[in-house]
């Protein structure tokens, strides 16, 4: 899978208990057909579960129903989410921070998950968002030149912008281009580098003596935007709480950010983390951009979507219609059903589908048809929005500027 090869050193560090799931920023593997055991992961990482109490708070504070990713436990874990909401309740705004490592031009539907969620959070809380394009990370880890990596940042930024972010409240930056122009960000990176030892980095990320020094230093680059003083043009040097929505494999970076924050006199960033979007072939791994049959790309045509789902989507149904009618399908391992959990917003409809598939009334072909329609609509409308995003528009999102942030914080 994409840049996620197994490395014995990392396995040793991250898999000390010998359990089957391996989750690091580079490797996501499970031997289980239903995928990673997320409850175990919460325990292992020491984060908290997104529970009903938290969902109720979201709804109370925003006056809006929770996003389906919350209702369905797709964003399932958090760190200090209540703290950010406490601030917000008292009239102190927070900001959102997320990112993408642009490793290929082709983004797939799985890549949209954190951005769809951020777009919703930005809308319901009306807060600024910074998006890091970690082209430096990809230049270090992959066989990409600096120039290629920057180009991919711009290419991917178009797909990100097409998710509907408010230009007035969103700043997107390429690490390779922006850091040299933003001393405050670089200064925070150095503060972080000073506060974290090589031993800690080895422990958190499983890096070894033969890894490049770029890999050792990179975590500080991903950590620094979690501190508002990195963006004086947005936050005017105020210490503003930060919320990071990301997939759970990014947790190690932010565990490190949270460890180092008090040493620098900064607020620990809060996190809300998602489970992985499964590959078409099944939940054992995360979807990969390098295997074109394991993913649905944002550039796929309606016909390609239909063919891929019909041909490759792992089925939890029975081999014959007779058996299926008798025994029923298994939604837990069925990828068409699992993908509908991510993309079909209508709870009632999803429930009907689950019930009728489980009972055997709904056949695999019919279930796939449901998914195909939903995907064609999502990707079709994404393509329409992306088409009209010019280089000029991208440039505007990527220009450091005042985002109209109101500093009504008690500091
Ligand atoms: N490391 C992430 C990846 O490989 C990209 C990234 C950079 C990111 N900064 C982030 C993800 C902040 C979440 C939050 O995809």
Coordinates of C-alpha atoms and ligand atoms in Angstrom, one line a residue:
X1 CA 0.0 0.0 0.0
X2 CA 1.0 3.6 -0.4
X3 CA 4.2 4.3 1.4
X4 CA 3.1 1.9 4.1
X5 CA 5.5 -0.9 4.1
X6 CA 6.1 -3.0 7.2
X7 CA 9.3 -2.3 9.0
X8 CA 10.3 -4.6 11.7
X9 CA 11.6 -1.8 14.0
X10 CA 8.2 -0.1 13.8
X11 CA 6.4 -3.3 14.4
X12 CA 8.4 -3.9 17.6
X13 CA 7.6 -0.4 18.9
X14 CA 4.0 -0.3 18.0
X15 CA 3.0 -3.9 18.4
X16 CA 4.6 -4.8 21.7
X17 CA 1.6 -6.8 22.9
X18 CA 1.7 -8.9 19.8
X19 CA -1.9 -8.1 18.8
X20 CA -2.9 -8.3 15.2
X21 CA -3.5 -4.6 14.3
X22 CA -0.6 -2.4 13.3
X23 CA -1.4 1.3 13.2
X24 CA 1.4 3.8 12.6
X25 CA 1.6 6.9 10.4
X26 CA 3.1 4.5 7.8
X27 CA 1.4 1.2 8.3
X28 CA -2.2 0.2 8.8
X29 CA -2.8 -3.5 8.8
X30 CA -5.3 -5.8 10.4
X31 CA -5.7 -9.6 10.2
X32 CA -9.3 -9.2 11.0
X33 CA -12.0 -9.2 8.3
X34 CA -13.9 -6.4 10.1
X35 CA -10.7 -4.3 10.2
X36 CA -8.9 -2.6 13.0
X37 CA -10.2 -3.1 16.6
X38 CA -10.9 0.5 17.4
X39 CA -11.8 0.0 21.1
X40 CA -8.4 -1.6 21.6
X41 CA -6.7 1.2 19.8
X42 CA -8.3 3.8 22.0
X43 CA -6.9 1.9 25.0
X44 CA -3.5 1.5 23.4
X45 CA -3.2 5.1 22.4
X46 CA -4.9 6.4 25.5
X47 CA -7.5 8.6 23.9
X48 CA -11.2 8.9 24.7
X49 CA -14.2 7.5 22.9
X50 CA -16.6 9.8 21.1
X51 CA -19.7 9.1 23.2
X52 CA -23.3 10.2 23.3
X53 CA -22.5 12.9 25.9
X54 CA -20.1 14.5 23.5
X55 CA -22.6 14.2 20.6
X56 CA -25.3 15.9 22.7
X57 CA -22.9 18.7 23.5
X58 CA -22.1 19.2 19.8
X59 CA -25.8 19.6 19.0
X60 CA -26.5 21.8 21.9
X61 CA -23.7 24.2 21.1
X62 CA -24.1 24.4 17.3
X63 CA -27.9 24.0 17.2
X64 CA -27.3 21.6 14.3
X65 CA -27.7 17.9 14.1
X66 CA -24.4 16.0 14.2
X67 CA -22.6 15.1 11.0
X68 CA -23.2 11.5 9.9
X69 CA -19.4 10.8 10.6
X70 CA -20.2 11.6 14.3
X71 CA -23.6 9.9 14.4
X72 CA -22.1 6.7 13.1
X73 CA -18.9 6.6 15.1
X74 CA -16.6 7.2 12.1
X75 CA -14.9 10.0 14.0
X76 CA -14.7 7.7 17.0
X77 CA -11.9 9.0 19.3
X78 CA -10.8 12.3 20.7
X79 CA -8.4 14.0 23.0
X80 CA -9.7 17.0 25.1
X81 CA -12.6 17.7 22.8
X82 CA -14.6 18.8 25.8
X83 CA -11.9 21.5 26.6
X84 CA -12.3 23.1 23.1
X85 CA -16.1 23.1 23.6
X86 CA -15.7 24.6 27.1
X87 CA -13.8 27.4 25.5
X88 CA -16.3 27.8 22.8
X89 CA -19.2 27.8 25.2
X90 CA -17.5 30.7 27.1
X91 CA -17.1 32.7 23.9
X92 CA -13.5 31.8 23.1
X93 CA -13.2 30.6 19.6
X94 CA -10.9 27.8 18.4
X95 CA -9.3 27.1 15.1
X96 CA -9.1 24.0 13.0
X97 CA -6.0 22.4 11.6
X98 CA -5.7 19.5 9.3
X99 CA -3.4 18.4 6.4
X100 CA -2.6 16.2 3.5
X101 CA 0.6 14.6 2.3
X102 CA 0.4 15.1 -1.5
X103 CA 1.9 12.0 -2.8
X104 CA 0.1 11.6 -6.1
X105 CA -2.2 13.6 -8.3
X106 CA -4.9 11.1 -7.9
X107 CA -6.9 11.6 -4.8
X108 CA -9.5 9.0 -3.9
X109 CA -12.8 9.2 -2.1
X110 CA -11.2 8.1 1.2
X111 CA -9.0 11.2 1.1
X112 CA -12.1 13.4 1.3
X113 CA -13.3 12.1 4.7
X114 CA -11.3 14.5 6.9
X115 CA -11.9 17.4 4.6
X116 CA -15.7 16.8 4.4
X117 CA -15.7 16.7 8.2
X118 CA -13.6 19.9 8.5
X119 CA -15.9 21.7 6.1
X120 CA -18.8 20.8 8.3
X121 CA -17.0 21.8 11.5
X122 CA -16.0 25.1 9.9
X123 CA -19.5 25.8 8.9
X124 CA -21.3 24.9 12.2
X125 CA -18.7 26.6 14.4
X126 CA -17.8 29.4 12.0
X127 CA -14.1 29.1 12.8
X128 CA -10.8 29.5 10.8
X129 CA -9.1 26.5 9.3
X130 CA -5.4 26.0 8.3
X131 CA -4.5 23.2 6.0
X132 CA -0.9 22.0 5.8
X133 CA 0.2 20.4 2.5
X134 CA 3.1 18.4 3.7
X135 CA 5.0 18.2 0.4
X136 CA 8.2 18.2 2.4
X137 CA 7.1 15.0 4.1
X138 CA 6.4 13.3 0.8
X139 CA 9.7 14.5 -0.7
X140 CA 11.5 12.9 2.3
X141 CA 9.6 9.6 2.3
X142 CA 9.0 9.1 -1.4
X143 CA 11.0 9.2 -4.5
X144 CA 9.7 12.7 -5.4
X145 CA 11.8 15.8 -6.3
X146 CA 11.1 19.0 -4.4
X147 CA 9.6 20.5 -7.5
X148 CA 7.3 17.6 -8.1
X149 CA 6.1 17.6 -4.5
X150 CA 5.2 21.3 -4.7
X151 CA 3.3 20.8 -7.9
X152 CA 1.3 18.0 -6.2
X153 CA 0.4 20.4 -3.4
X154 CA -1.2 22.7 -5.9
X155 CA -2.9 19.9 -7.7
X156 CA -4.4 18.4 -4.5
X157 CA -5.3 21.8 -3.2
X158 CA -7.9 22.0 -6.0
X159 CA -9.6 18.9 -4.8
X160 CA -9.5 20.2 -1.2
X161 CA -11.0 23.5 -2.1
X162 CA -13.7 21.7 -4.0
X163 CA -14.9 20.4 -0.6
X164 CA -16.5 23.8 -0.1
X165 CA -14.2 25.7 2.3
X166 CA -15.0 29.3 3.0
X167 CA -12.2 31.2 1.4
X168 CA -12.5 34.0 3.9
X169 CA -11.7 31.6 6.7
X170 CA -9.3 29.1 5.2
X171 CA -5.5 29.2 4.7
X172 CA -3.9 26.4 2.7
X173 CA -0.1 26.2 2.7
X174 CA 2.7 24.1 1.1
X175 CA 5.4 23.5 3.7
X176 CA 8.1 23.7 1.0
X177 CA 7.0 27.1 -0.1
X178 CA 5.5 28.7 3.0
X179 CA 7.9 27.9 5.9
X180 CA 10.7 30.0 4.4
X181 CA 8.3 33.0 4.3
X182 CA 6.9 32.5 7.8
X183 CA 9.6 33.0 10.5
X184 CA 7.0 32.5 13.3
X185 CA 6.2 29.0 12.0
X186 CA 9.9 28.1 11.7
X187 CA 10.6 29.4 15.2
X188 CA 7.9 27.2 16.6
X189 CA 9.4 24.2 14.7
X190 CA 12.7 24.9 16.4
X191 CA 11.1 25.3 19.8
X192 CA 9.6 21.9 19.3
X193 CA 12.8 20.4 18.0
X194 CA 14.6 21.6 21.1
X195 CA 11.9 20.1 23.4
X196 CA 11.9 16.6 21.9
X197 CA 14.8 14.1 22.1
X198 CA 15.8 11.6 19.4
X199 CA 14.9 8.9 21.9
X200 CA 11.4 10.2 22.1
X201 CA 11.1 10.4 18.4
X202 CA 12.4 6.8 18.0
X203 CA 9.8 5.7 20.6
X204 CA 6.9 7.5 19.1
X205 CA 7.6 6.8 15.4
X206 CA 9.8 3.8 15.5
X207 CA 12.6 5.5 13.5
X208 CA 16.0 3.8 13.4
X209 CA 19.6 4.9 13.0
X210 CA 19.4 4.5 9.2
X211 CA 16.5 6.8 8.7
X212 CA 17.3 10.1 7.2
X213 CA 17.6 13.1 9.5
X214 CA 14.7 14.6 7.5
X215 CA 12.4 11.9 9.0
X216 CA 13.6 12.7 12.5
X217 CA 12.9 16.4 12.1
X218 CA 9.7 16.2 10.2
X219 CA 7.4 15.6 13.2
X220 CA 8.1 19.2 14.3
X221 CA 6.9 20.5 11.0
X222 CA 3.6 18.7 11.4
X223 CA 3.3 19.7 15.0
X224 CA 4.0 23.4 14.7
X225 CA 0.7 24.5 13.0
X226 CA -1.1 23.2 16.1
X227 CA 0.1 26.3 17.9
X228 CA -1.6 29.5 16.9
X229 CA 1.5 31.6 17.3
X230 CA 2.8 29.9 14.1
X231 CA 0.3 32.2 12.2
X232 CA 0.7 35.8 13.4
X233 CA -1.1 37.1 10.3
X234 CA -4.2 35.2 11.4
X235 CA -4.0 35.1 15.2
X236 CA -2.0 38.2 16.0
X237 CA 0.3 36.2 18.4
X238 CA -2.6 35.2 20.6
X239 CA -2.7 31.7 22.1
X240 CA -5.9 30.2 20.5
X241 CA -7.0 26.6 21.2
X242 CA -6.6 24.3 18.2
X243 CA -8.8 21.3 17.1
X244 CA -7.2 18.8 14.8
X245 CA -9.6 16.4 12.8
X246 CA -7.5 13.6 11.3
X247 CA -7.4 9.9 10.7
X248 CA -6.2 8.0 13.8
X249 CA -2.9 7.1 12.2
X250 CA -1.8 10.7 12.7
X251 CA -2.3 10.5 16.4
X252 CA 1.5 9.9 17.2
X253 CA 2.3 13.4 15.7
X254 CA -0.1 15.1 18.0
X255 CA 0.7 13.0 21.1
X256 CA 4.1 14.5 20.6
X257 CA 2.6 18.0 20.1
X258 CA 0.6 17.7 23.3
X259 CA 3.6 16.5 25.2
X260 CA 5.8 19.4 24.2
X261 CA 3.1 22.1 24.4
X262 CA 3.3 22.8 28.2
X263 CA 7.1 23.2 27.9
X264 CA 6.6 26.0 25.4
X265 CA 3.8 27.6 27.4
X266 CA 1.3 26.7 24.7
X267 CA -2.2 25.1 24.8
X268 CA -2.3 21.4 24.1
X269 CA -4.1 20.9 20.8
X270 CA -7.4 18.8 20.9
X271 CA -8.0 16.0 18.5
X272 CA -10.9 14.2 16.9
X273 CA -9.9 11.1 15.0
X274 CA -11.5 8.9 12.4
X275 CA -11.4 5.3 11.6
X276 CA -9.9 4.2 8.3
X277 CA -11.8 4.2 5.0
X278 CA -11.6 0.5 3.9
X279 CA -10.3 -0.6 0.5
X280 CA -12.8 -1.9 -2.0
X281 CA -11.3 -5.4 -1.5
X282 CA -12.1 -5.4 2.3
X283 CA -11.4 -3.8 5.7
X284 CA -8.1 -5.4 6.4
X285 CA -6.2 -2.4 5.1
X286 CA -6.7 1.3 4.4
X287 CA -7.4 2.3 0.8
X288 CA -4.3 3.0 -1.3
X289 CA -3.8 5.4 -4.1
X290 CA -1.1 3.2 -5.7
X291 CA -3.5 0.3 -6.4
X292 CA -6.0 1.8 -8.8
X293 CA -8.4 -1.1 -8.4
X294 CA -8.6 -0.7 -4.6
X295 CA -9.9 2.8 -4.8
X296 CA -12.5 5.0 -6.4
X297 CA -10.7 8.2 -7.6
X298 CA -12.1 11.7 -7.8
X299 CA -11.4 11.6 -11.5
X300 CA -13.3 8.3 -12.2
X301 CA -16.3 8.5 -14.6
X302 CA -19.7 7.3 -13.7
X303 CA -19.0 4.2 -15.8
X304 CA -15.7 3.4 -14.0
X305 CA -17.4 3.8 -10.7
X306 CA -20.0 1.3 -11.6
X307 CA -17.6 -1.2 -13.0
X308 CA -15.2 -1.0 -10.1
X309 CA -17.9 -1.4 -7.5
X310 CA -19.5 -4.3 -9.3
X311 CA -16.2 -6.0 -10.0
X312 CA -14.1 -5.4 -6.8
X313 CA -16.3 -4.4 -3.9
X314 CA -15.9 -7.2 -1.3
X315 CA -19.2 -8.8 -0.7
X316 CA -20.6 -10.0 2.6
X317 CA -23.3 -11.9 0.7
X318 CA -23.7 -15.6 0.1
X319 CA -22.4 -17.4 -3.0
X320 CA -25.9 -18.2 -4.4
X321 CA -29.2 -16.4 -4.4
X322 CA -30.8 -19.3 -2.6
X323 CA -28.2 -19.3 0.2
X324 CA -28.4 -15.5 0.4
X325 CA -32.1 -15.5 0.9
X326 CA -31.8 -18.2 3.5
X327 CA -28.7 -17.0 5.5
X328 CA -28.6 -13.3 4.6
X329 CA -25.6 -11.0 4.1
X330 CA -23.0 -9.8 6.6
X331 CA -23.0 -6.0 6.7
X332 CA -19.9 -5.9 8.9
X333 CA -17.6 -7.1 6.2
X334 CA -19.5 -6.0 3.2
X335 CA -17.7 -3.0 1.6
X336 CA -20.7 -1.6 -0.2
X337 CA -22.6 -1.4 3.0
X338 CA -19.5 0.0 4.8
X339 CA -19.0 2.7 2.2
X340 CA -22.7 3.6 2.4
X341 CA -22.1 4.3 6.1
X342 CA -19.6 6.9 5.1
X343 CA -21.6 8.5 2.2
X344 CA -25.3 7.9 2.5
X345 CA -26.6 10.6 4.7
X346 CA -30.2 9.3 5.2
X347 CA -30.2 7.3 8.5
X348 CA -33.6 5.8 7.8
X349 CA -32.6 4.5 4.4
X350 CA -29.4 3.1 5.7
X351 CA -31.3 1.2 8.4
X352 CA -33.6 -0.3 5.8
X353 CA -30.7 -1.3 3.7
X354 CA -29.0 -2.9 6.7
X355 CA -32.0 -4.8 7.7
X356 CA -33.0 -6.1 4.3
X357 CA -29.4 -7.1 3.5
X358 CA -29.0 -8.9 6.8
X359 CA -32.3 -10.8 6.3
X360 CA -31.4 -11.8 2.7
X361 CA -34.1 -9.8 1.2
X362 CA -31.7 -7.4 -0.5
X363 CA -29.2 -9.0 -2.8
X364 CA -25.5 -8.0 -3.3
X365 CA -26.1 -6.7 -6.8
X366 CA -28.9 -4.5 -5.4
X367 CA -26.8 -3.2 -2.5
X368 CA -24.0 -2.4 -5.0
X369 CA -26.5 -0.4 -7.1
X370 CA -27.3 1.7 -4.0
X371 CA -23.6 2.5 -3.5
X372 CA -22.9 3.2 -7.2
X373 CA -25.7 5.8 -7.3
X374 CA -24.5 7.5 -4.1
X375 CA -20.8 7.5 -5.3
X376 CA -21.7 8.8 -8.8
X377 CA -23.6 11.7 -7.2
X378 CA -20.8 12.6 -4.8
X379 CA -18.0 12.3 -7.3
X380 CA -20.0 13.9 -10.1
X381 CA -20.8 17.0 -8.1
X382 CA -17.2 17.1 -6.8
X383 CA -15.9 17.2 -10.3
X384 CA -18.3 20.0 -11.2
X385 CA -17.0 22.1 -8.3
X386 CA -13.4 21.3 -9.1
X387 CA -13.7 22.2 -12.7
X388 CA -14.3 25.9 -12.0
X389 CA -11.4 26.2 -9.5
X390 CA -8.7 28.2 -11.3
X391 CA -5.0 28.6 -10.4
X392 CA -6.0 32.2 -9.4
X393 CA -8.5 30.8 -6.8
X394 CA -5.9 28.4 -5.5
X395 CA -3.5 31.2 -5.1
X396 CA -6.0 33.2 -3.0
X397 CA -6.5 30.3 -0.6
X398 CA -2.7 29.9 -0.3
X399 CA -1.9 33.6 0.4
X400 CA -1.0 34.3 4.0
X401 CA -3.6 36.9 5.1
X402 CA -5.9 38.1 7.9
X403 CA -8.9 35.7 8.1
X404 CA -11.0 38.2 10.1
X405 CA -10.4 36.2 13.3
X406 CA -11.9 37.9 16.3
X407 CA -9.7 37.8 19.4
X408 CA -12.3 37.9 22.1
X409 CA -10.2 35.6 24.2
X410 CA -9.3 36.3 27.8
X411 CA -5.6 37.0 27.3
Ligands
LIG1 N1 1.0 13.3 7.5 C1 -0.2 13.4 6.8 C2 -0.3 12.4 5.7 O1 0.6 11.8 5.3 C3 -0.5 14.8 6.2 C4 -0.7 15.9 7.3 C5 0.2 17.0 7.5 C6 -1.7 16.0 8.3 N2 -0.3 17.7 8.5 C7 -1.4 17.2 9.0 C8 -2.8 15.2 8.6 C9 -2.3 17.6 10.0 C10 -3.7 15.6 9.6 C11 -3.4 16.8 10.3 O2 -1.3 12.3 5.0

